[in-house]
Coordinates of C-alpha atoms in Angstrom, one line a residue:
M58 CA 0.4 0.6 -0.1
R59 CA 1.5 4.1 -0.7
I60 CA 1.5 6.4 1.8
Q61 CA -0.4 8.9 -1.2
P62 CA -3.1 8.1 -3.0
T63 CA -1.3 8.1 -6.5
I64 CA -2.9 5.0 -8.2
L65 CA -5.7 6.5 -11.3
H66 CA -8.4 4.0 -12.4
L67 CA -10.1 5.7 -15.8
D68 CA -13.0 4.6 -16.7
M69 CA -15.3 6.0 -19.3
D70 CA -19.3 6.8 -18.1
A71 CA -21.5 3.9 -21.0
F72 CA -18.5 4.1 -23.3
F73 CA -20.2 2.2 -26.5
A74 CA -23.8 4.5 -25.8
A75 CA -21.6 7.6 -25.3
V76 CA -19.9 7.5 -28.6
E77 CA -23.1 7.4 -30.3
Q78 CA -24.9 10.3 -28.4
A79 CA -21.5 12.6 -28.7
S80 CA -21.6 11.3 -33.5
K81 CA -25.8 11.5 -33.1
P82 CA -27.1 15.0 -32.1
S83 CA -30.7 13.5 -32.2
L84 CA -29.5 10.3 -29.0
R85 CA -28.3 13.3 -26.7
G86 CA -30.2 13.1 -23.7
K87 CA -32.0 9.8 -25.1
P88 CA -31.6 6.2 -24.6
V89 CA -29.5 4.6 -26.4
V90 CA -28.4 0.8 -26.7
V91 CA -26.3 -0.8 -28.4
G92 CA -25.9 -4.2 -29.1
G93 CA -26.4 -7.5 -31.3
L94 CA -29.9 -6.4 -33.0
G95 CA -31.3 -9.7 -33.9
P96 CA -33.4 -12.0 -32.2
R97 CA -31.3 -13.8 -29.6
G98 CA -29.2 -10.1 -29.3
V99 CA -27.6 -9.2 -26.2
V100 CA -26.4 -5.7 -25.1
S101 CA -23.2 -4.3 -25.2
T102 CA -23.4 -1.2 -23.2
A103 CA -27.0 0.6 -22.5
S104 CA -26.6 4.5 -22.3
Y105 CA -27.6 6.2 -18.6
E106 CA -31.0 7.4 -19.3
A107 CA -32.0 3.5 -21.1
R108 CA -30.7 2.4 -17.6
R109 CA -33.3 4.1 -15.8
F110 CA -35.2 2.1 -17.4
G111 CA -34.0 -0.9 -16.3
V112 CA -31.6 -2.1 -19.5
H113 CA -28.2 -3.5 -18.5
S114 CA -25.6 -4.8 -20.1
A115 CA -25.5 -9.3 -21.1
M116 CA -29.8 -8.7 -21.0
P117 CA -31.2 -10.4 -24.1
T118 CA -31.8 -7.3 -26.3
A119 CA -35.2 -8.4 -26.4
Q120 CA -36.1 -8.2 -23.1
A121 CA -34.5 -4.6 -23.7
R122 CA -36.9 -4.0 -25.5
R123 CA -39.7 -4.5 -23.3
L124 CA -38.6 -2.1 -20.5
A125 CA -37.8 0.6 -23.1
P126 CA -38.9 0.1 -26.3
N127 CA -38.8 3.7 -27.1
A128 CA -34.6 3.7 -27.2
A129 CA -33.1 4.1 -29.8
Y130 CA -31.6 0.0 -29.7
L131 CA -27.6 0.1 -32.4
G132 CA -25.7 -2.2 -33.6
A133 CA -21.9 -1.5 -32.9
R134 CA -18.4 0.5 -34.7
F135 CA -15.8 -1.0 -32.8
G136 CA -13.8 0.8 -35.5
L137 CA -15.1 3.9 -34.0
Y138 CA -15.0 3.0 -30.5
R139 CA -10.7 2.0 -31.4
A140 CA -10.3 4.9 -32.3
V141 CA -11.6 7.5 -29.6
S142 CA -10.1 5.1 -27.2
D143 CA -6.3 5.5 -28.7
V144 CA -7.2 9.5 -27.6
V145 CA -8.2 9.1 -24.3
M146 CA -4.5 6.7 -24.3
E147 CA -3.0 8.9 -25.3
L148 CA -4.0 11.3 -22.2
L149 CA -2.7 8.8 -19.7
H150 CA 0.3 8.3 -21.6
A151 CA 1.0 12.0 -21.4
L152 CA 0.9 12.1 -17.1
S153 CA 3.1 8.9 -16.9
P154 CA 4.4 6.2 -18.4
L155 CA 3.0 2.6 -16.8
V156 CA -0.5 2.8 -17.9
E157 CA -2.0 -0.3 -18.2
P158 CA -5.1 -0.7 -20.3
L159 CA -7.6 -3.2 -19.6
S160 CA -9.7 -2.2 -21.9
L161 CA -10.7 -0.3 -24.5
D162 CA -12.8 2.2 -22.3
E163 CA -10.9 1.6 -18.3
A164 CA -7.0 2.3 -18.3
F165 CA -4.2 2.3 -14.7
V166 CA -2.0 4.8 -14.4
D167 CA 0.9 5.1 -11.9
L168 CA 1.2 8.7 -10.7
E169 CA 4.2 8.4 -9.4
A170 CA 6.2 6.6 -12.5
G171 CA 5.2 10.2 -13.8
Q172 CA 5.9 13.8 -14.7
A173 CA 1.9 14.5 -13.6
L174 CA 2.2 15.6 -10.3
D175 CA 5.5 17.4 -10.7
G176 CA 4.0 21.5 -10.9
T177 CA 1.4 20.9 -8.5
Q178 CA 0.4 20.5 -4.3
G179 CA 1.6 16.5 -4.0
G180 CA 0.2 14.1 -2.0
A181 CA -3.8 13.7 -2.2
E182 CA -4.1 17.5 -3.2
G183 CA -1.6 17.8 -6.3
A184 CA -3.5 13.8 -7.1
Q185 CA -7.2 15.3 -7.1
E186 CA -5.3 17.9 -9.2
V187 CA -4.4 15.7 -11.9
G188 CA -7.6 13.3 -12.0
E189 CA -10.0 16.8 -12.3
R190 CA -7.6 17.7 -15.5
L191 CA -7.9 14.4 -17.0
R192 CA -11.4 14.9 -16.8
R193 CA -11.5 18.3 -18.4
D194 CA -8.8 16.9 -21.1
I195 CA -11.0 14.3 -21.9
R196 CA -14.0 16.0 -22.6
T197 CA -12.3 18.2 -24.7
A198 CA -10.5 15.9 -27.4
T199 CA -13.5 13.9 -28.1
G200 CA -16.5 15.4 -25.6
L201 CA -17.1 12.7 -23.6
T202 CA -16.6 11.7 -19.7
G203 CA -14.9 9.6 -18.0
S204 CA -15.2 8.4 -14.1
V205 CA -11.8 8.6 -11.6
G206 CA -11.3 7.1 -9.0
L207 CA -7.7 7.9 -6.3
A208 CA -6.0 5.4 -4.3
G209 CA -3.1 4.0 -2.7
S210 CA -4.0 0.5 -5.2
K211 CA -5.4 -0.6 -8.1
M212 CA -8.9 -1.9 -6.3
L213 CA -8.7 0.7 -4.3
A214 CA -9.1 2.9 -6.9
K215 CA -10.8 1.0 -8.8
I216 CA -13.4 0.9 -6.4
A217 CA -13.9 5.1 -6.4
S218 CA -13.7 4.8 -9.8
E219 CA -17.4 3.2 -10.2
Q220 CA -18.6 5.2 -6.9
A221 CA -17.9 8.6 -9.1
K222 CA -19.6 7.3 -12.1
P223 CA -20.6 9.0 -14.0
D224 CA -18.9 11.6 -14.5
G225 CA -17.3 12.2 -11.6
L226 CA -14.7 12.0 -9.3
V227 CA -13.6 9.9 -5.9
L228 CA -10.4 10.0 -4.1
I229 CA -10.0 7.7 -1.0
P230 CA -7.2 8.3 1.0
V231 CA -4.5 6.1 2.7
G232 CA -5.7 4.9 6.4
T233 CA -9.0 5.4 5.5
E234 CA -9.6 2.4 3.6
R235 CA -11.8 -0.1 6.6
G236 CA -13.7 2.4 6.8
M237 CA -14.8 2.6 3.4
L238 CA -14.7 -0.4 2.8
A239 CA -16.8 -1.7 5.5
P240 CA -21.0 -1.4 4.6
L241 CA -19.4 -2.7 0.7
S242 CA -20.8 -6.1 -0.3
V243 CA -18.0 -9.3 -0.3
R244 CA -18.9 -8.9 -4.7
T245 CA -17.4 -5.6 -4.4
L246 CA -13.8 -7.7 -3.3
P247 CA -12.1 -9.1 -7.0
G248 CA -12.2 -12.5 -7.1
V249 CA -15.2 -12.6 -5.5
G250 CA -18.3 -14.6 -7.5
P251 CA -21.5 -15.9 -8.0
A252 CA -20.4 -19.1 -5.7
T253 CA -18.1 -17.4 -3.8
A254 CA -20.5 -14.9 -2.6
E255 CA -22.6 -17.9 -2.0
V256 CA -20.1 -19.8 0.1
L257 CA -19.8 -17.2 2.4
R258 CA -23.9 -15.7 2.7
R259 CA -24.3 -19.4 4.2
A260 CA -21.7 -19.2 6.3
G261 CA -23.2 -15.2 7.4
I262 CA -21.3 -13.3 5.7
S263 CA -22.6 -10.8 3.4
T264 CA -20.1 -7.5 3.5
V265 CA -16.6 -6.5 3.3
G266 CA -17.3 -5.3 6.9
E267 CA -18.4 -9.2 8.0
V268 CA -15.1 -11.2 6.4
V269 CA -13.3 -9.1 8.7
E270 CA -15.3 -10.0 11.5
A271 CA -14.7 -14.0 10.6
G272 CA -11.6 -13.4 10.8
E273 CA -8.5 -15.2 8.6
D274 CA -9.1 -18.7 9.4
E275 CA -12.4 -19.1 9.1
L276 CA -11.8 -17.9 5.7
L277 CA -9.9 -20.5 4.8
R278 CA -11.8 -22.9 6.5
L279 CA -14.6 -21.6 4.0
L280 CA -12.4 -20.7 0.5
G281 CA -9.1 -22.5 0.8
K282 CA -5.3 -21.6 2.2
A283 CA -4.5 -19.6 -1.2
H284 CA -8.5 -18.0 -1.4
G285 CA -9.3 -17.1 1.0
A286 CA -6.2 -15.4 1.9
A287 CA -6.2 -12.9 0.0
V288 CA -9.8 -12.7 0.1
H289 CA -8.8 -11.9 3.9
A290 CA -6.5 -9.5 2.7
M291 CA -8.9 -7.2 0.4
A292 CA -10.7 -7.1 3.1
H293 CA -8.9 -5.5 5.2
G294 CA -7.6 -3.3 2.4
V295 CA -4.4 -4.7 1.3
D296 CA -3.7 -5.0 -2.4
D297 CA 0.2 -4.8 -3.2
R298 CA 0.0 -5.1 -7.6
P299 CA 2.2 -3.1 -9.2
V300 CA 0.4 -1.6 -12.0
V301 CA 2.0 -2.8 -15.7
A302 CA 2.4 -1.3 -19.0
E303 CA 2.6 -4.2 -21.3
R304 CA -0.9 -6.0 -21.3
D305 CA -0.4 -8.1 -24.7
A306 CA -3.1 -9.8 -26.5
K307 CA -2.7 -13.2 -25.9
S308 CA -4.7 -14.4 -28.7
V309 CA -7.6 -12.5 -31.2
S310 CA -10.5 -14.2 -32.2
V311 CA -14.3 -14.0 -34.4
E312 CA -17.6 -14.9 -33.4
D313 CA -21.4 -15.1 -34.5
T314 CA -24.7 -15.5 -32.9
Y315 CA -26.8 -16.9 -35.7
D316 CA -30.9 -15.8 -35.2
V317 CA -31.6 -19.0 -36.0
D318 CA -30.1 -22.5 -35.8
L319 CA -27.7 -23.4 -38.5
T320 CA -28.1 -27.0 -39.2
D321 CA -26.9 -27.1 -43.0
R322 CA -23.1 -28.7 -43.0
T323 CA -22.8 -26.6 -46.3
R324 CA -23.5 -23.5 -44.5
V325 CA -22.1 -24.6 -41.3
R326 CA -18.3 -24.5 -43.4
L327 CA -18.7 -21.3 -45.1
E328 CA -19.4 -19.7 -41.9
V329 CA -16.2 -20.6 -40.9
E330 CA -14.9 -20.0 -43.7
R331 CA -15.7 -16.3 -43.7
L332 CA -14.8 -16.3 -39.7
A333 CA -11.2 -17.4 -40.4
G334 CA -11.4 -15.1 -42.4
R335 CA -12.1 -12.1 -40.5
C336 CA -9.8 -13.4 -37.7
V337 CA -6.6 -13.4 -39.9
T338 CA -7.7 -9.8 -41.5
R339 CA -7.5 -8.8 -37.5
L340 CA -4.5 -10.9 -36.8
R341 CA -2.3 -8.8 -38.9
A342 CA -4.2 -5.8 -38.8
A343 CA -2.4 -6.0 -35.0
G344 CA 1.0 -7.0 -36.9
R345 CA 1.1 -10.2 -35.4
S346 CA 1.1 -14.5 -36.5
G347 CA -0.2 -17.2 -34.3
R348 CA 0.1 -21.0 -34.0
T349 CA -2.7 -22.0 -32.6
V350 CA -6.0 -22.4 -34.3
V351 CA -9.0 -22.7 -32.3
I352 CA -12.4 -22.8 -33.3
K353 CA -16.0 -23.0 -30.6
V354 CA -19.2 -24.2 -31.4
R355 CA -22.1 -23.4 -29.3
S356 CA -25.1 -25.9 -29.8
Y357 CA -29.1 -25.2 -30.4
D358 CA -28.9 -26.0 -25.7
F359 CA -26.3 -23.8 -25.4
S360 CA -23.7 -26.9 -24.5
T361 CA -19.9 -25.6 -25.6
L362 CA -16.8 -27.0 -26.6
T363 CA -13.7 -25.6 -28.5
R364 CA -11.1 -27.3 -30.5
S365 CA -7.7 -26.7 -31.8
E366 CA -4.4 -27.2 -33.1
T367 CA -1.3 -25.8 -33.6
L368 CA 0.5 -25.8 -36.3
R369 CA 4.4 -26.0 -36.9
G370 CA 5.1 -22.6 -36.5
P371 CA 3.6 -19.1 -36.6
T372 CA 1.3 -18.1 -39.8
D373 CA -0.7 -15.1 -40.2
D374 CA -2.0 -16.9 -43.9
T375 CA -5.6 -16.9 -45.1
G376 CA -5.8 -20.7 -46.3
V377 CA -3.2 -22.0 -43.3
V378 CA -6.5 -21.0 -40.7
R379 CA -8.9 -21.7 -42.8
E380 CA -7.9 -25.2 -43.5
A381 CA -7.4 -26.2 -39.8
A382 CA -10.4 -24.7 -38.6
L383 CA -12.3 -26.8 -41.3
R384 CA -10.6 -29.9 -40.0
L385 CA -11.7 -28.8 -36.5
L386 CA -14.7 -28.7 -37.2
D387 CA -15.2 -32.0 -39.3
G388 CA -14.9 -33.5 -35.6
V389 CA -17.6 -32.4 -34.1
D390 CA -21.1 -33.1 -35.1
T391 CA -23.6 -29.4 -35.7
T392 CA -26.6 -31.6 -37.0
A393 CA -28.7 -30.7 -33.5
G394 CA -28.6 -27.5 -34.4
V395 CA -25.1 -24.8 -34.4
R396 CA -26.2 -21.6 -32.6
L397 CA -22.6 -19.5 -32.1
L398 CA -19.6 -20.3 -33.9
G399 CA -16.2 -19.1 -33.8
V400 CA -12.5 -19.2 -35.4
G401 CA -9.4 -18.2 -33.2
V402 CA -5.5 -17.9 -33.2
S403 CA -4.1 -17.8 -30.0
G404 CA 0.6 -18.4 -29.2
L405 CA 1.1 -15.3 -31.1
A406 CA 4.4 -14.0 -32.5
D407 CA 5.7 -11.5 -34.2
F408 CA 7.3 -12.8 -36.7
T409 CA 5.5 -15.7 -39.8
Q410 CA 6.4 -19.4 -40.8
E411 CA 8.2 -18.8 -44.3
D412 CA 7.3 -21.9 -45.6
L413 CA 3.8 -21.0 -45.5
F414 CA 3.0 -24.2 -48.2
A415 CA 5.3 -27.3 -46.6
Q416 CA 3.4 -25.9 -43.7
A417 CA -0.2 -26.1 -44.6
Q418 CA 0.8 -29.8 -46.1
A419 CA 2.5 -31.0 -43.3
A420 CA -0.9 -30.1 -41.9
Q421 CA -3.4 -32.2 -44.5
G422 CA -1.3 -34.9 -43.2
R423 CA -1.8 -34.6 -39.7
T424 CA -4.5 -35.6 -37.6
A425 CA -5.7 -32.7 -35.3
A426 CA -5.4 -33.1 -31.2
P427 CA -8.5 -32.0 -30.2
Q428 CA -9.3 -30.0 -26.6
V429 CA -12.1 -30.2 -25.6
H430 CA -14.3 -28.7 -22.9
E431 CA -17.1 -26.4 -21.6
A432 CA -17.1 -23.8 -22.1
H433 CA -19.4 -23.3 -18.4
Q434 CA -16.5 -23.9 -16.6
A435 CA -13.9 -21.8 -18.0
H436 CA -16.9 -18.6 -17.5
Q437 CA -16.7 -20.3 -13.7
A438 CA -13.3 -19.5 -13.1
R439 CA -13.5 -16.3 -14.8
A440 CA -15.9 -14.9 -12.6
E441 CA -13.4 -16.3 -9.7
T442 CA -10.7 -15.2 -10.7
G443 CA -11.2 -11.9 -13.1
A444 CA -8.6 -9.6 -12.0
G445 CA -11.0 -6.9 -12.3
G446 CA -13.9 -8.4 -10.0
P447 CA -17.3 -9.6 -10.6
A448 CA -19.1 -8.2 -13.4
E449 CA -22.6 -6.1 -12.0
P450 CA -25.7 -5.5 -13.5
G451 CA -25.3 -2.3 -15.9
R452 CA -21.5 -3.1 -15.7
D453 CA -19.9 -1.9 -20.1
A454 CA -19.8 -5.2 -21.4
E455 CA -16.5 -3.6 -23.8
E456 CA -13.8 -5.5 -24.4
L457 CA -10.0 -4.5 -25.7
S458 CA -9.0 -4.1 -29.3
G459 CA -8.9 -7.3 -31.5
A460 CA -11.0 -9.4 -28.7
V461 CA -14.0 -10.9 -28.8
P462 CA -16.3 -10.2 -25.2
A463 CA -15.9 -13.9 -23.6
A464 CA -20.1 -14.0 -23.8
G465 CA -20.1 -15.3 -27.6
E466 CA -23.8 -13.8 -27.0
A467 CA -22.9 -9.7 -26.2
A468 CA -21.0 -9.2 -29.1
P469 CA -23.0 -7.1 -31.4
A470 CA -23.2 -7.6 -35.0
V471 CA -21.0 -5.9 -37.5
E472 CA -18.6 -5.8 -40.1
E473 CA -15.2 -5.7 -40.6
P474 CA -13.5 -2.9 -43.0
G475 CA -13.7 -4.2 -46.6
A476 CA -15.2 -7.8 -45.7
A477 CA -17.6 -8.1 -48.3
V478 CA -21.9 -7.8 -46.5
P479 CA -24.1 -9.7 -46.9
A480 CA -27.2 -7.8 -47.7
D481 CA -29.2 -8.4 -45.4
R482 CA -27.2 -7.2 -43.0
R483 CA -26.0 -4.3 -44.6
W484 CA -28.0 -1.0 -43.4
I485 CA -27.5 -2.0 -39.5
P486 CA -29.0 0.6 -37.6
G487 CA -26.7 3.6 -36.6
R488 CA -24.3 2.9 -39.2
D489 CA -22.9 6.0 -41.1
V490 CA -24.0 6.3 -44.9
R491 CA -23.9 9.1 -47.4
H492 CA -26.1 9.9 -50.2
A493 CA -25.2 12.0 -53.4
L494 CA -27.6 15.0 -52.5
H495 CA -28.3 14.7 -49.1
G496 CA -24.7 14.3 -47.5
R497 CA -23.5 12.4 -44.7
G498 CA -26.4 10.4 -42.2
W499 CA -26.4 7.1 -40.5
V500 CA -29.0 3.9 -40.4
Q501 CA -32.5 5.1 -38.0
G502 CA -33.9 1.5 -39.9
S503 CA -34.7 -0.9 -42.2
G504 CA -37.3 -3.1 -43.5
V505 CA -39.4 -4.4 -46.2
G506 CA -36.9 -2.9 -48.7
K507 CA -37.3 0.9 -47.6
V508 CA -33.7 1.6 -44.9
T509 CA -34.3 5.5 -43.2
V510 CA -32.0 7.0 -42.9
R511 CA -31.1 10.5 -40.6
F512 CA -29.3 13.2 -42.3
E513 CA -26.6 14.5 -39.4
E514 CA -23.2 15.1 -37.9
P515 CA -21.4 15.3 -34.6
D516 CA -20.8 19.4 -35.4
S517 CA -24.3 19.4 -36.9
A518 CA -28.3 20.1 -35.4
P519 CA -30.4 17.7 -35.0
G520 CA -31.2 16.0 -38.3
R521 CA -33.8 15.8 -41.1
V522 CA -35.0 12.4 -41.6
R523 CA -35.6 10.3 -44.9
T524 CA -37.0 6.9 -46.0
F525 CA -34.9 5.0 -49.9
S526 CA -35.2 2.0 -51.5
V527 CA -33.0 -0.2 -49.9
D528 CA -31.1 -0.9 -53.8
D529 CA -30.8 3.3 -54.1
P530 CA -27.8 3.9 -55.7
Q531 CA -27.1 7.4 -54.4
L532 CA -27.5 5.4 -51.3
E533 CA -24.0 3.8 -50.0
T534 CA -21.9 3.6 -46.5
A535 CA -19.4 5.5 -44.6
E536 CA -16.6 5.8 -42.3
P537 CA -17.6 7.3 -39.4
L538 CA -16.6 11.0 -38.4
M539 CA -14.1 11.3 -35.4
L540 CA -15.4 12.7 -32.2
G541 CA -14.4 16.5 -31.4
A542 CA -15.4 18.9 -28.8
A543 CA -18.2 19.7 -31.0
A544 CA -19.8 16.3 -29.3
A545 CA -19.7 17.8 -26.2
E546 CA -22.5 20.3 -26.9
G547 CA -25.6 18.2 -26.1
P548 CA -29.0 19.3 -23.5
A549 CA -28.0 21.5 -20.9
D550 CA -28.9 19.3 -18.2
Q551 CA -25.0 17.2 -19.2
S552 CA -22.5 19.8 -18.0
P553 CA -19.5 18.1 -15.9
A554 CA -20.0 16.7 -11.8
P555 CA -19.2 19.2 -9.8
A556 CA -15.0 17.7 -8.5
I557 CA -15.3 15.0 -6.0
R558 CA -19.7 14.7 -6.2
P559 CA -20.3 12.6 -9.0
K560 CA -23.6 13.6 -11.1
S561 CA -27.1 12.5 -9.9
R562 CA -28.0 9.9 -11.3
S563 CA -32.3 10.6 -11.1
G564 CA -34.4 13.2 -13.0
G565 CA -36.8 13.4 -16.4
V566 CA -36.4 12.0 -19.4
D567 CA -37.2 12.1 -22.7
A568 CA -37.7 8.1 -23.9
S569 CA -38.9 9.7 -27.4
P570 CA -35.9 8.8 -30.3
P571 CA -36.2 8.8 -33.9
T572 CA -36.6 4.4 -34.8
G573 CA -38.0 2.3 -36.6
T574 CA -38.7 3.9 -40.8
S575 CA -40.4 6.9 -39.8
S576 CA -40.3 9.8 -42.4
P577 CA -40.3 13.6 -41.5

């Protein structure tokens, strides 16, 4: 533990949804939900306006539509999210060389390792000044808000940023940790998932203060030596984990959930081939190669298996990855129906096997050695040991660049740049378009051969809505525009919150954003 609160945790507020609101003036101050839009879609992020209706991440989109029928439901635009994230991360790196990104929208910063405290009052007051300046700089650069936590450890800094949400700053003075933690739920502690919480509940322990009162011996008896000791230390506010600048990706993967179960074997093979191509596109964009190819198959009954094959050397060749994925698929029975498919590459390296042809030939003559496990076991392990702590309702399901959400159902439908787009998926709500006469806009809805577009840009006034035929030759998809300071202009009630005190979540909300294919 440090003697000053010099570990900073930044968590952007409802990041995906906030980017969409900043990009689309007509949606500012309105409920917005980003995620999968099909019958089996799952919410990735909900704006705070949507959360007031009970919508939260990881909720089935169908349920969200029942709770907030007038919200705007949009597909994800990961390219834009990554670009905005890069701007935010640059601001963090200006504070310190020790920046530990956790996802696109959050990171730890070690202020002691940088020059951020130079010229300030130092100590707690200096750290608070740095945090407030960071929040102002983020708003100026992107038009978005972020919540900041400051403490003497990573665990406490993250807890502080959660308490600061939305658009606030909370500093936990060193020496006050136990009093602050005592009334909180045991689920607040990293590594305490549903199973551990249930064990503690049965023993009459539901708060962090009760964990402290139980004592280390009782925790060791209930949870085992390693886990019990860790929970005991965290309940006392002890967390000596350093901020680690490099968090190298271990794998690159893509996956899709299908509205209707796939039963045709030829269709399944074609989908695996397409996913392999998308995976390699991401692999090359990251400048990496990999030697282990993995497929993921989730059946109609939610049973999930993965199979993997390790190649002779790392590769970024589409043909090699595709053939390996198809060989793995050959050993999987898909006749009962498939609801999700995924292809990934792990064992990443910064170089590529030169003799790809020889590698592919050798691989074809080798019998794959599949590794099978149930997905729920992996999910349970993540829930119990995840460094970021348990997922709470309403928490954003936002992932690192190049990764796919651990729960495949939560991955929003999104096209890769340059990929062939099926006609029935071209006009996804929220997607950027350009019309030869009307200029830039975004897809508001589509159906029965029509697509409705609202013509506006991040720095414009709310725009007009027009409807076109889906095959209108003057309408085409477009790349999104980057956010800037102009995107901060919104309803008057969206002004920044006072320092230290999080902005109130109460208040009315206009729940009538434009939806469907309505005309002006």
